Coordinates of C-alpha atoms and ligand atoms in Angstrom, one line a residue:
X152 CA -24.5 1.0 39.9
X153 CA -24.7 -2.4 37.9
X154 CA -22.2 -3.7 36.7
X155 CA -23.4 -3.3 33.1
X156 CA -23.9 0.5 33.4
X157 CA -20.4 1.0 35.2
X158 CA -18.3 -0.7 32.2
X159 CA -20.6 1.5 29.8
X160 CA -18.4 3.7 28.2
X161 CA -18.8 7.2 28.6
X162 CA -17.8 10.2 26.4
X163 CA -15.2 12.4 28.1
X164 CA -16.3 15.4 30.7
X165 CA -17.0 18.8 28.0
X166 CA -15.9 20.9 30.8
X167 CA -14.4 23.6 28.4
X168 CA -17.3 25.9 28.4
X169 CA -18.5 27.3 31.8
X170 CA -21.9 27.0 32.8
X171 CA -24.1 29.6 34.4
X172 CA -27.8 29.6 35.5
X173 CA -27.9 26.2 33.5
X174 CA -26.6 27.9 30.4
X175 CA -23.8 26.9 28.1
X176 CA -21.2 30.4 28.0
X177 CA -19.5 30.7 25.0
X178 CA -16.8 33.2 25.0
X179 CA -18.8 34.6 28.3
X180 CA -21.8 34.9 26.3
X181 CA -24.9 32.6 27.8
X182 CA -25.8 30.6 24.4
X183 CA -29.3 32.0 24.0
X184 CA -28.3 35.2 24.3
X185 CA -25.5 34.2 21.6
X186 CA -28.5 32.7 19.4
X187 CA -30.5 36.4 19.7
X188 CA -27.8 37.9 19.0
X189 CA -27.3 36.0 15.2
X190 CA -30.9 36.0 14.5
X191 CA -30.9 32.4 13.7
X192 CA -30.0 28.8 14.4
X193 CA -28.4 26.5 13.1
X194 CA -24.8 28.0 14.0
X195 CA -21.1 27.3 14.8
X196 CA -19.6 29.3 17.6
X197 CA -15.8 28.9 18.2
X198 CA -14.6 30.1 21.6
X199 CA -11.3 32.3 21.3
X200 CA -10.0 31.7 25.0
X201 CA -10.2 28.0 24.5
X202 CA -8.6 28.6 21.2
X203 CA -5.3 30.9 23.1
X204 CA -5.7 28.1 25.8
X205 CA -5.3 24.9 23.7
X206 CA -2.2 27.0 22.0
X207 CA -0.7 28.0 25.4
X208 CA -1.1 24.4 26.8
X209 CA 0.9 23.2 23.8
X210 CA 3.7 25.9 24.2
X211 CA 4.1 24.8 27.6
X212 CA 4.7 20.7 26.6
X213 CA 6.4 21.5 23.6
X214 CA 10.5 22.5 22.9
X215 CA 10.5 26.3 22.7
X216 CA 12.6 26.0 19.8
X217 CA 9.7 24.1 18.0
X218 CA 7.5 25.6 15.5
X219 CA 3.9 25.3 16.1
X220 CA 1.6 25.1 12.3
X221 CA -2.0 25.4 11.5
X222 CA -3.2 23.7 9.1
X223 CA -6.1 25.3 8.2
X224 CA -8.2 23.2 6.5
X225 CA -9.6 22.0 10.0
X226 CA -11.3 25.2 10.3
X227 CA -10.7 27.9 7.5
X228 CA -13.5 30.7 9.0
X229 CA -11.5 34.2 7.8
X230 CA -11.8 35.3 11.7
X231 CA -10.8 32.4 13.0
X232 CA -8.1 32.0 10.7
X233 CA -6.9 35.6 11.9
X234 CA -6.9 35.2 15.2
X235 CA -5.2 32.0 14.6
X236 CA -2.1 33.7 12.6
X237 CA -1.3 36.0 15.5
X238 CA -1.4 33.0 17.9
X239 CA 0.9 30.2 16.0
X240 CA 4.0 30.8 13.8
X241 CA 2.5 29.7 10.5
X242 CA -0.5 28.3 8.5
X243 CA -0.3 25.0 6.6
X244 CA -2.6 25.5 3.6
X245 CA -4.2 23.0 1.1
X246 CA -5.4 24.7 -1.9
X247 CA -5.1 28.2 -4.0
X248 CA -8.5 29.4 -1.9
X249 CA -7.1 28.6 1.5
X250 CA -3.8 30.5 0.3
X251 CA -5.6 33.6 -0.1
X252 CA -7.4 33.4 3.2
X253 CA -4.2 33.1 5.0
X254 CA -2.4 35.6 3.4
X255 CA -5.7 37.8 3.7
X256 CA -5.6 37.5 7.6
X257 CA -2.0 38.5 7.9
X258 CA -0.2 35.4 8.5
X259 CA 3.7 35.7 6.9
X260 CA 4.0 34.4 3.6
X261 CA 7.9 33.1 5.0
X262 CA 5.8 30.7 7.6
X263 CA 2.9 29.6 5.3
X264 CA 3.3 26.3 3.5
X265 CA 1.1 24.4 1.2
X266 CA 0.7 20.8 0.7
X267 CA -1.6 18.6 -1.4
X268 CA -1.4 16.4 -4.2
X269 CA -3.1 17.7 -7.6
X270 CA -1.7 21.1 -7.2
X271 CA -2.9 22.8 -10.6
X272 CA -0.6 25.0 -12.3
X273 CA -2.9 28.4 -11.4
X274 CA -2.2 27.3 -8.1
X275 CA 1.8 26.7 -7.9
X276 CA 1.8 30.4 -9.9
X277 CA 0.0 32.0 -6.7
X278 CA 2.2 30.0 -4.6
X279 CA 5.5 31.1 -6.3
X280 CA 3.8 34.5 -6.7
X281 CA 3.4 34.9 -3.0
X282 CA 6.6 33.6 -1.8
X283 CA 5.8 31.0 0.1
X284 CA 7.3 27.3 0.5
X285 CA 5.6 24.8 -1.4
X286 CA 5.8 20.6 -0.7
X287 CA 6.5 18.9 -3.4
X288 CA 4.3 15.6 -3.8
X289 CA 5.4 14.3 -7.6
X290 CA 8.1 14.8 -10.1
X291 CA 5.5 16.9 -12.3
X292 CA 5.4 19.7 -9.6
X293 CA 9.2 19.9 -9.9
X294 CA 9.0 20.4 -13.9
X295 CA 6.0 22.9 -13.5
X296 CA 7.7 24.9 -10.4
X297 CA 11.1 25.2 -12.3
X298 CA 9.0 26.6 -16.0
X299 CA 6.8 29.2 -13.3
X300 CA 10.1 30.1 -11.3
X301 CA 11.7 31.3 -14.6
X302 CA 8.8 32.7 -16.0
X303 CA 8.3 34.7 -13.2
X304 CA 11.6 35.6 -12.8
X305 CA 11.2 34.0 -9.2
X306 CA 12.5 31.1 -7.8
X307 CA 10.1 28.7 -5.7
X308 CA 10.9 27.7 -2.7
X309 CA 10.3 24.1 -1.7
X310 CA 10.2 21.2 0.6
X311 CA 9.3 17.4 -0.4
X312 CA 6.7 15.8 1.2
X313 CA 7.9 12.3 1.9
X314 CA 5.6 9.2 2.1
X315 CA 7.4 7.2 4.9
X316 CA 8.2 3.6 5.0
X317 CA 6.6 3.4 7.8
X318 CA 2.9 4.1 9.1
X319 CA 0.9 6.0 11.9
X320 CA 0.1 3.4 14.5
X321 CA -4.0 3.7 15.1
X322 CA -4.1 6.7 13.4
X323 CA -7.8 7.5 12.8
X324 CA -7.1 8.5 8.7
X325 CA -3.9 7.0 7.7
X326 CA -1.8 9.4 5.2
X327 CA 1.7 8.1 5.0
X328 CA 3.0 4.3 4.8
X329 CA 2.2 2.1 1.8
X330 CA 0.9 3.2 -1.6
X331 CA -0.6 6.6 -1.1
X332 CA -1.3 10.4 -3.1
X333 CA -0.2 12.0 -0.5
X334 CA 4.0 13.1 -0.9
X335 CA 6.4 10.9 -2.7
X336 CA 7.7 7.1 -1.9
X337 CA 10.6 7.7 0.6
X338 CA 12.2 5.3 -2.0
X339 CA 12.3 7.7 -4.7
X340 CA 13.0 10.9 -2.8
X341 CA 17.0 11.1 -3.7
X342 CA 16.1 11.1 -7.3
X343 CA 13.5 13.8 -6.6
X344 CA 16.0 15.7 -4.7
X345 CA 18.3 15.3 -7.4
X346 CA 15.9 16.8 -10.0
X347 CA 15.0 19.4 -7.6
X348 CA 18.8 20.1 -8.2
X349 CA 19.1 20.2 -11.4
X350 CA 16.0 22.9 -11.7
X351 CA 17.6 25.0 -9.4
X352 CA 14.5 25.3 -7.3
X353 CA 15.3 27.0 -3.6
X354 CA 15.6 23.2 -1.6
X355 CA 14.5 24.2 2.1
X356 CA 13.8 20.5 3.8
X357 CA 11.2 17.6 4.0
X358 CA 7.5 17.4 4.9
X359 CA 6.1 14.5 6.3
X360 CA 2.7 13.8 7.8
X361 CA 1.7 10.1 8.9
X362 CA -1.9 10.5 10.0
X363 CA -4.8 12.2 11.3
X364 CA -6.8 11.9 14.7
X365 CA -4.6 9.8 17.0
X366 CA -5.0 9.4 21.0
X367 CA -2.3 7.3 21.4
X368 CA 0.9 9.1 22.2
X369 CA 3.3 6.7 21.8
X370 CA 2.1 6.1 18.4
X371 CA 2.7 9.5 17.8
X372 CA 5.9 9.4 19.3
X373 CA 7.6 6.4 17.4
X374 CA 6.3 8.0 14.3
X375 CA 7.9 11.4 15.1
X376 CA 11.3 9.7 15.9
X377 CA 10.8 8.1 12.9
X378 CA 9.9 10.5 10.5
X379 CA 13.3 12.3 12.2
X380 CA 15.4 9.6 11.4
X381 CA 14.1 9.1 7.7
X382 CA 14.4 12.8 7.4
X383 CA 18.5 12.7 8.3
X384 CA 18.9 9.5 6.0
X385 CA 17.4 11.5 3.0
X386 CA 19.1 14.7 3.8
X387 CA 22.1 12.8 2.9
X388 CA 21.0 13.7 -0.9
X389 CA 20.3 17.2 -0.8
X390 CA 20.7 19.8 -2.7
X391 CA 21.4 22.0 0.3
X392 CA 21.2 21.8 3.9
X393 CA 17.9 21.1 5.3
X394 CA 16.7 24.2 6.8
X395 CA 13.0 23.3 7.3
X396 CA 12.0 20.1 8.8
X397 CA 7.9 19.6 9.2
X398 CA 7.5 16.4 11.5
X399 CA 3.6 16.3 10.6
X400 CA 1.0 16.2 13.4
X401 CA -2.3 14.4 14.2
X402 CA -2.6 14.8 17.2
X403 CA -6.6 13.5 18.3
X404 CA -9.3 14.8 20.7
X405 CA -12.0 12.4 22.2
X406 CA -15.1 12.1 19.7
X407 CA -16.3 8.9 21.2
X408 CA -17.6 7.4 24.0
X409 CA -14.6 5.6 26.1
X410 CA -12.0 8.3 24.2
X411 CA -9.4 10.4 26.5
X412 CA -7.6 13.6 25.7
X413 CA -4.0 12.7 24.4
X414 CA -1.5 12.8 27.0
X415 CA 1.3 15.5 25.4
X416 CA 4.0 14.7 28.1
X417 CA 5.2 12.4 26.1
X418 CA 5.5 13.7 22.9
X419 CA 6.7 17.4 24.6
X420 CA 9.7 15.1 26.0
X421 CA 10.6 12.9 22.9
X422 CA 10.1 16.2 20.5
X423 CA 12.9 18.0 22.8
X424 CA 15.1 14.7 22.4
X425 CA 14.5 15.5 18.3
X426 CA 15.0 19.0 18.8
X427 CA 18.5 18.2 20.6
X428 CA 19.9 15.4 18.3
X429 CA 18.3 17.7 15.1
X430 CA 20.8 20.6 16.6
X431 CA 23.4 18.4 16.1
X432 CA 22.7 16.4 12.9
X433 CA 20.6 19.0 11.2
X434 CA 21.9 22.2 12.0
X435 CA 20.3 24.7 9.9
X436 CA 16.8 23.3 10.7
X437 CA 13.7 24.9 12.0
X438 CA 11.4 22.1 13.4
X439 CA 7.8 22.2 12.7
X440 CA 4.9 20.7 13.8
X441 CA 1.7 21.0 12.0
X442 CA -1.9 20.4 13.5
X443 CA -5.9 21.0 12.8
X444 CA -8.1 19.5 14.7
X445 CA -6.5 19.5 18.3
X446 CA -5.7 23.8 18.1
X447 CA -9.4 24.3 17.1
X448 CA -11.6 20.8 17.3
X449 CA -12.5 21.2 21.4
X450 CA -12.7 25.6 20.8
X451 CA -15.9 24.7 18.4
X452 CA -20.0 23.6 19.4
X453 CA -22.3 23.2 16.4
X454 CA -26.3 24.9 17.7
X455 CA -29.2 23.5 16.4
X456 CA -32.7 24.7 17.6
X457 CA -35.5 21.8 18.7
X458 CA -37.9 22.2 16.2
X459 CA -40.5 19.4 16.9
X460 CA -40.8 16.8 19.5
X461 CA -42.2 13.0 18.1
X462 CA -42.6 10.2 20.0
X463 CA -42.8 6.7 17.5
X464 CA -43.5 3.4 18.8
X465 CA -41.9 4.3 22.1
X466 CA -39.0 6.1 20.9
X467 CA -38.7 10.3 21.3
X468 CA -36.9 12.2 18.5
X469 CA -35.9 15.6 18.9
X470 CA -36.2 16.9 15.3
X471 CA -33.8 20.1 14.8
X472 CA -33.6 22.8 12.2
X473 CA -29.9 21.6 11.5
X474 CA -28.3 18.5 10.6
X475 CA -26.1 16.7 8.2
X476 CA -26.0 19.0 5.8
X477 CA -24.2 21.8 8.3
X478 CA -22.4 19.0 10.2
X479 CA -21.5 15.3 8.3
X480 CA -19.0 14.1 11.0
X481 CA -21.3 14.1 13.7
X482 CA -24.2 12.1 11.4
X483 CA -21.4 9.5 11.3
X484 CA -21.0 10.2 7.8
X485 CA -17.6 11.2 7.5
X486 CA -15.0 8.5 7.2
X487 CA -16.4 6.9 10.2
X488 CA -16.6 2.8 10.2
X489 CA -19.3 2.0 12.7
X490 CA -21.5 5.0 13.6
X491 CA -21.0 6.7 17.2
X492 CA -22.5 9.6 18.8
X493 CA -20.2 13.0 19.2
X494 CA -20.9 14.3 22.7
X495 CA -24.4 16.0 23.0
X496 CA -26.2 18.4 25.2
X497 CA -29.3 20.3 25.7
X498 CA -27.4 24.1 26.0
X499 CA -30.0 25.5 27.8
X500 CA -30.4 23.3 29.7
X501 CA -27.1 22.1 31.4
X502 CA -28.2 21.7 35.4
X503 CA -31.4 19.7 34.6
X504 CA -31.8 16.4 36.7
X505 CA -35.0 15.5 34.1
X506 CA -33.1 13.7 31.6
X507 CA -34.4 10.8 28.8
X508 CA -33.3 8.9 26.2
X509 CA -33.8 10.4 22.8
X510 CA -32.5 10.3 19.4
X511 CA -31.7 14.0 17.8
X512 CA -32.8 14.2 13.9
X513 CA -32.5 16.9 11.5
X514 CA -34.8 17.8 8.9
X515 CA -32.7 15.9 5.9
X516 CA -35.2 13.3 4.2
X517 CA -32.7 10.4 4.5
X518 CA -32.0 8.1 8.0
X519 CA -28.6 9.5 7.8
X520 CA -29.7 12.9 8.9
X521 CA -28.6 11.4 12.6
X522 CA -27.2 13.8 15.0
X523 CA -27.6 11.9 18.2
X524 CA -28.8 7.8 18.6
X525 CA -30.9 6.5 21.7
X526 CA -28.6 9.1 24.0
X527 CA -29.6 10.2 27.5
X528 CA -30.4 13.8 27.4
X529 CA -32.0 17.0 29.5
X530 CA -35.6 16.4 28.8
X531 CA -36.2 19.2 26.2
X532 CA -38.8 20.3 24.5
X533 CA -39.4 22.6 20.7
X534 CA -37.3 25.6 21.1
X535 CA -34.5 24.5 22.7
X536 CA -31.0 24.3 22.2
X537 CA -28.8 21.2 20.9
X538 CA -25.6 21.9 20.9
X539 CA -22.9 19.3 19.5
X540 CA -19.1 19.6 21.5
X541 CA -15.9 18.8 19.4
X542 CA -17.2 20.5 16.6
X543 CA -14.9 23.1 15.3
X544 CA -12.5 21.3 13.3
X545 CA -14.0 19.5 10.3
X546 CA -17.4 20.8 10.5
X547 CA -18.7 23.4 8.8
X548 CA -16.9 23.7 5.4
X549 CA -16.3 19.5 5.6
X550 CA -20.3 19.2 4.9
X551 CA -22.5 19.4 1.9
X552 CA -24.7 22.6 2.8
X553 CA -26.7 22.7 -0.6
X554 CA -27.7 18.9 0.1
X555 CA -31.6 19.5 0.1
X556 CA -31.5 23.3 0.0
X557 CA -32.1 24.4 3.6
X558 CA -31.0 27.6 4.8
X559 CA -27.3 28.1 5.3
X560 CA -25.7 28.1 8.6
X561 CA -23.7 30.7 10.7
X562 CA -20.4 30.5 12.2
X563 CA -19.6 33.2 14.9
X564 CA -16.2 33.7 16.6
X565 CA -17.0 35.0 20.3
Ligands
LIG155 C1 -5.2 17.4 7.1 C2 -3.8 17.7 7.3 C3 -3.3 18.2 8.6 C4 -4.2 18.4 9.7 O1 -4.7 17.2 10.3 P1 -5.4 17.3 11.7 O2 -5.8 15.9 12.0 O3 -6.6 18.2 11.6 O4 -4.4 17.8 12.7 C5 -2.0 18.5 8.7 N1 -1.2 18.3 7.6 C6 -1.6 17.8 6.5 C7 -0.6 17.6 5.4 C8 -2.9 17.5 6.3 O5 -3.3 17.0 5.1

């Protein structure tokens, strides 16, 4: 090997799904098969044993006195949302509609909390309505909670969402530290507390969430120990004990080439140190962590059938039926800097030693409608099946399917 083509970076092994015969399995089922079986491509199949697997792997490296969260918006599919609930002890929501599809798949109104800034009033009345605990992100949401709670005759129950002092070291999306929407200043917390008092609102803790998509474990790590410390300082002015303490997430998988899974090790053993000191200094505290994409991102493959084959000036293009409209992070297209391919493969096509360099297109009329750039794949041909990894967090409802009126695509939990 050359030296150039050794330093090359290299998307991490997809070795999640077996393969059989030279077919991708998805929850057993060989992926044509699968395909026959919805009657149509594009689709998104999540896998549920890689989804109980990813959750026992975490149970293992994390405290057993620690909470583990979903928050849903990663992946909202009703089924998968259902078969989430019986796996985790509660479901982080971001909206009204997302409430509803919790509640709908059984998870316990006690363990489902709801973040986001902007919440409308019809909102905080379904929240109050169904009982569940509510994160605070302005002084309006106070005023609003404490009219509903005696309107309804029922108190809300609530956490603040605190924007640290401090931010998430090469965090992917950065949603804590500096001016930001997201919670209130950890500056004007005690004064929010101190409202939160005065409107006899049900105080349960503090909710704080640095930042999305992040490999690097020690980052994660200082800005867990963090958020614990700033969490103890502001429990200080409380209303009431803290008894709910939500130390945020975002935790990354590999996207990219030269990415590697995040090592939880480290993060298991400094969230037991937490859990220990929180024991002492926090007594009446349940710790939670909340997390998306890492329970469902590697669980997900996005399908798209080869459609036509082109060659143009010396360069082959695999054009599919699917594309940006069913799947904008992997065009590069959301909140990515430079664009970068996801990891691709030809599903049907797995154990093939003919392989070329193509690019994958959808049928979008725009040069965004990328799926893969100038990538070595199986040689394939029209009828074949493309089938994106790492796609079952932030695919499906994060892109724009009415964007040039295509037909719809599937999702399928097998
Ligand atoms: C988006 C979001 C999450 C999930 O982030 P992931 O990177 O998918 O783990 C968790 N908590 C809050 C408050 C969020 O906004």
């Amino acid at each position: 090997m050359s030296q150039a083509a050794r330093s090359t970076p290299r998307h991490a092994a997809m070795s999640q799904f077996a393969v059989s015969n030279g077919e991708l399995l998805v929850g057993g089922t060989p992926l044509c098969r699968l395909a026959a079986r919805l009657g149509q491509t594009p689709f998104y199949a999540y896998d549920r044993q890689l989804l109980n697997r990813r959750v026992g792997e975490l149970r293992a490296a994390l405290p057993a006195s620690l909470k583990l969260h979903y928050a849903m918006k990663a992946n909202p599919m009703p089924a998968l949302v259902c078969h989430m609930a019986g796996l985790v002890d509660g479901i982080d929501v971001a909206s009204g509609g997302e409430l509803k599809v919790a509640l709908d798949a059984g998870a316990d109104a006690r363990e489902v909390s709801f973040a986001g800034p902007g919440k409308q009033r019809a909102e905080l009345r379904q929240a109050v309505a169904a009982g569940i605990l509510i994160n605070i992100e302005s002084f309006r949401e106070v005023t609003e909670l404490a009219t509903i709670s005696e309107q309804m005759g029922s108190t809300a129950r609530v956490a603040v969402r605190v924007n640290p002092d401090f931010e998430l070291k090469s965090s992917g999306m950065k949603m804590g530290g500096g001016a930001k929407q997201f919670g209130v200043d950890a500056e004007q917390v005690p004064e929010l507390l101190a409202e939160i008092g005065r409107s006899g609102l049900a105080f349960e803790g503090f909710h704080l969430f640095a930042g999305s998509q992040n490999l690097k474990a020690e980052a994660i790590v200082e800005a867990q120990s963090k958020s614990f410390e700033l969490a103890c300082r502001l429990a200080q002015s409380a209303p009431s004990p803290v008894r709910f303490l939500n130390l945020g997430g975002g935790f990354g998988i590999p996207y990219f080439p030269g990415e590697q899974a995040l090592d939880l090790a480290p993060i298991g053993a400094n969230l037991a140190a937490i859990a220990d000191q929180a024991a002492r200094e926090l007594p009446a505290a349940e710790l939670v962590v909340e997390l998306g994409r890492y329970l469902v991102g590697e669980a997900g493959i996005y399908v798209t059938r080869v459609v036509d084959r082109k060659l143009s000036r010396g360069h082959t293009f695999l054009v599919t039926d699917g594309g940006l409209h069913h799947h904008l992070s992997a065009s590069g297209n959301f909140g990515q800097v430079i664009r970068k391919n996801y990891p691709v493969a030809i599903g049907n096509r797995m154990a093939s030693s003919e392989r070329e360099t193509v690019s994958v297109v959808g049928p979008l009329c725009t040069p965004l409608d990328l799926l893969a750039d100038r990538m070595e794949l199986a040689s394939a041909e029209a009828g074949d099946l493309v089938v994106i990894f790492q796609s079952g967090a932030y695919g499906f409802s994060a892109s724009p399917q009415a964007f040039l009126g295509h037909p719809a695509c599937l999702e399928v939990l097998v």
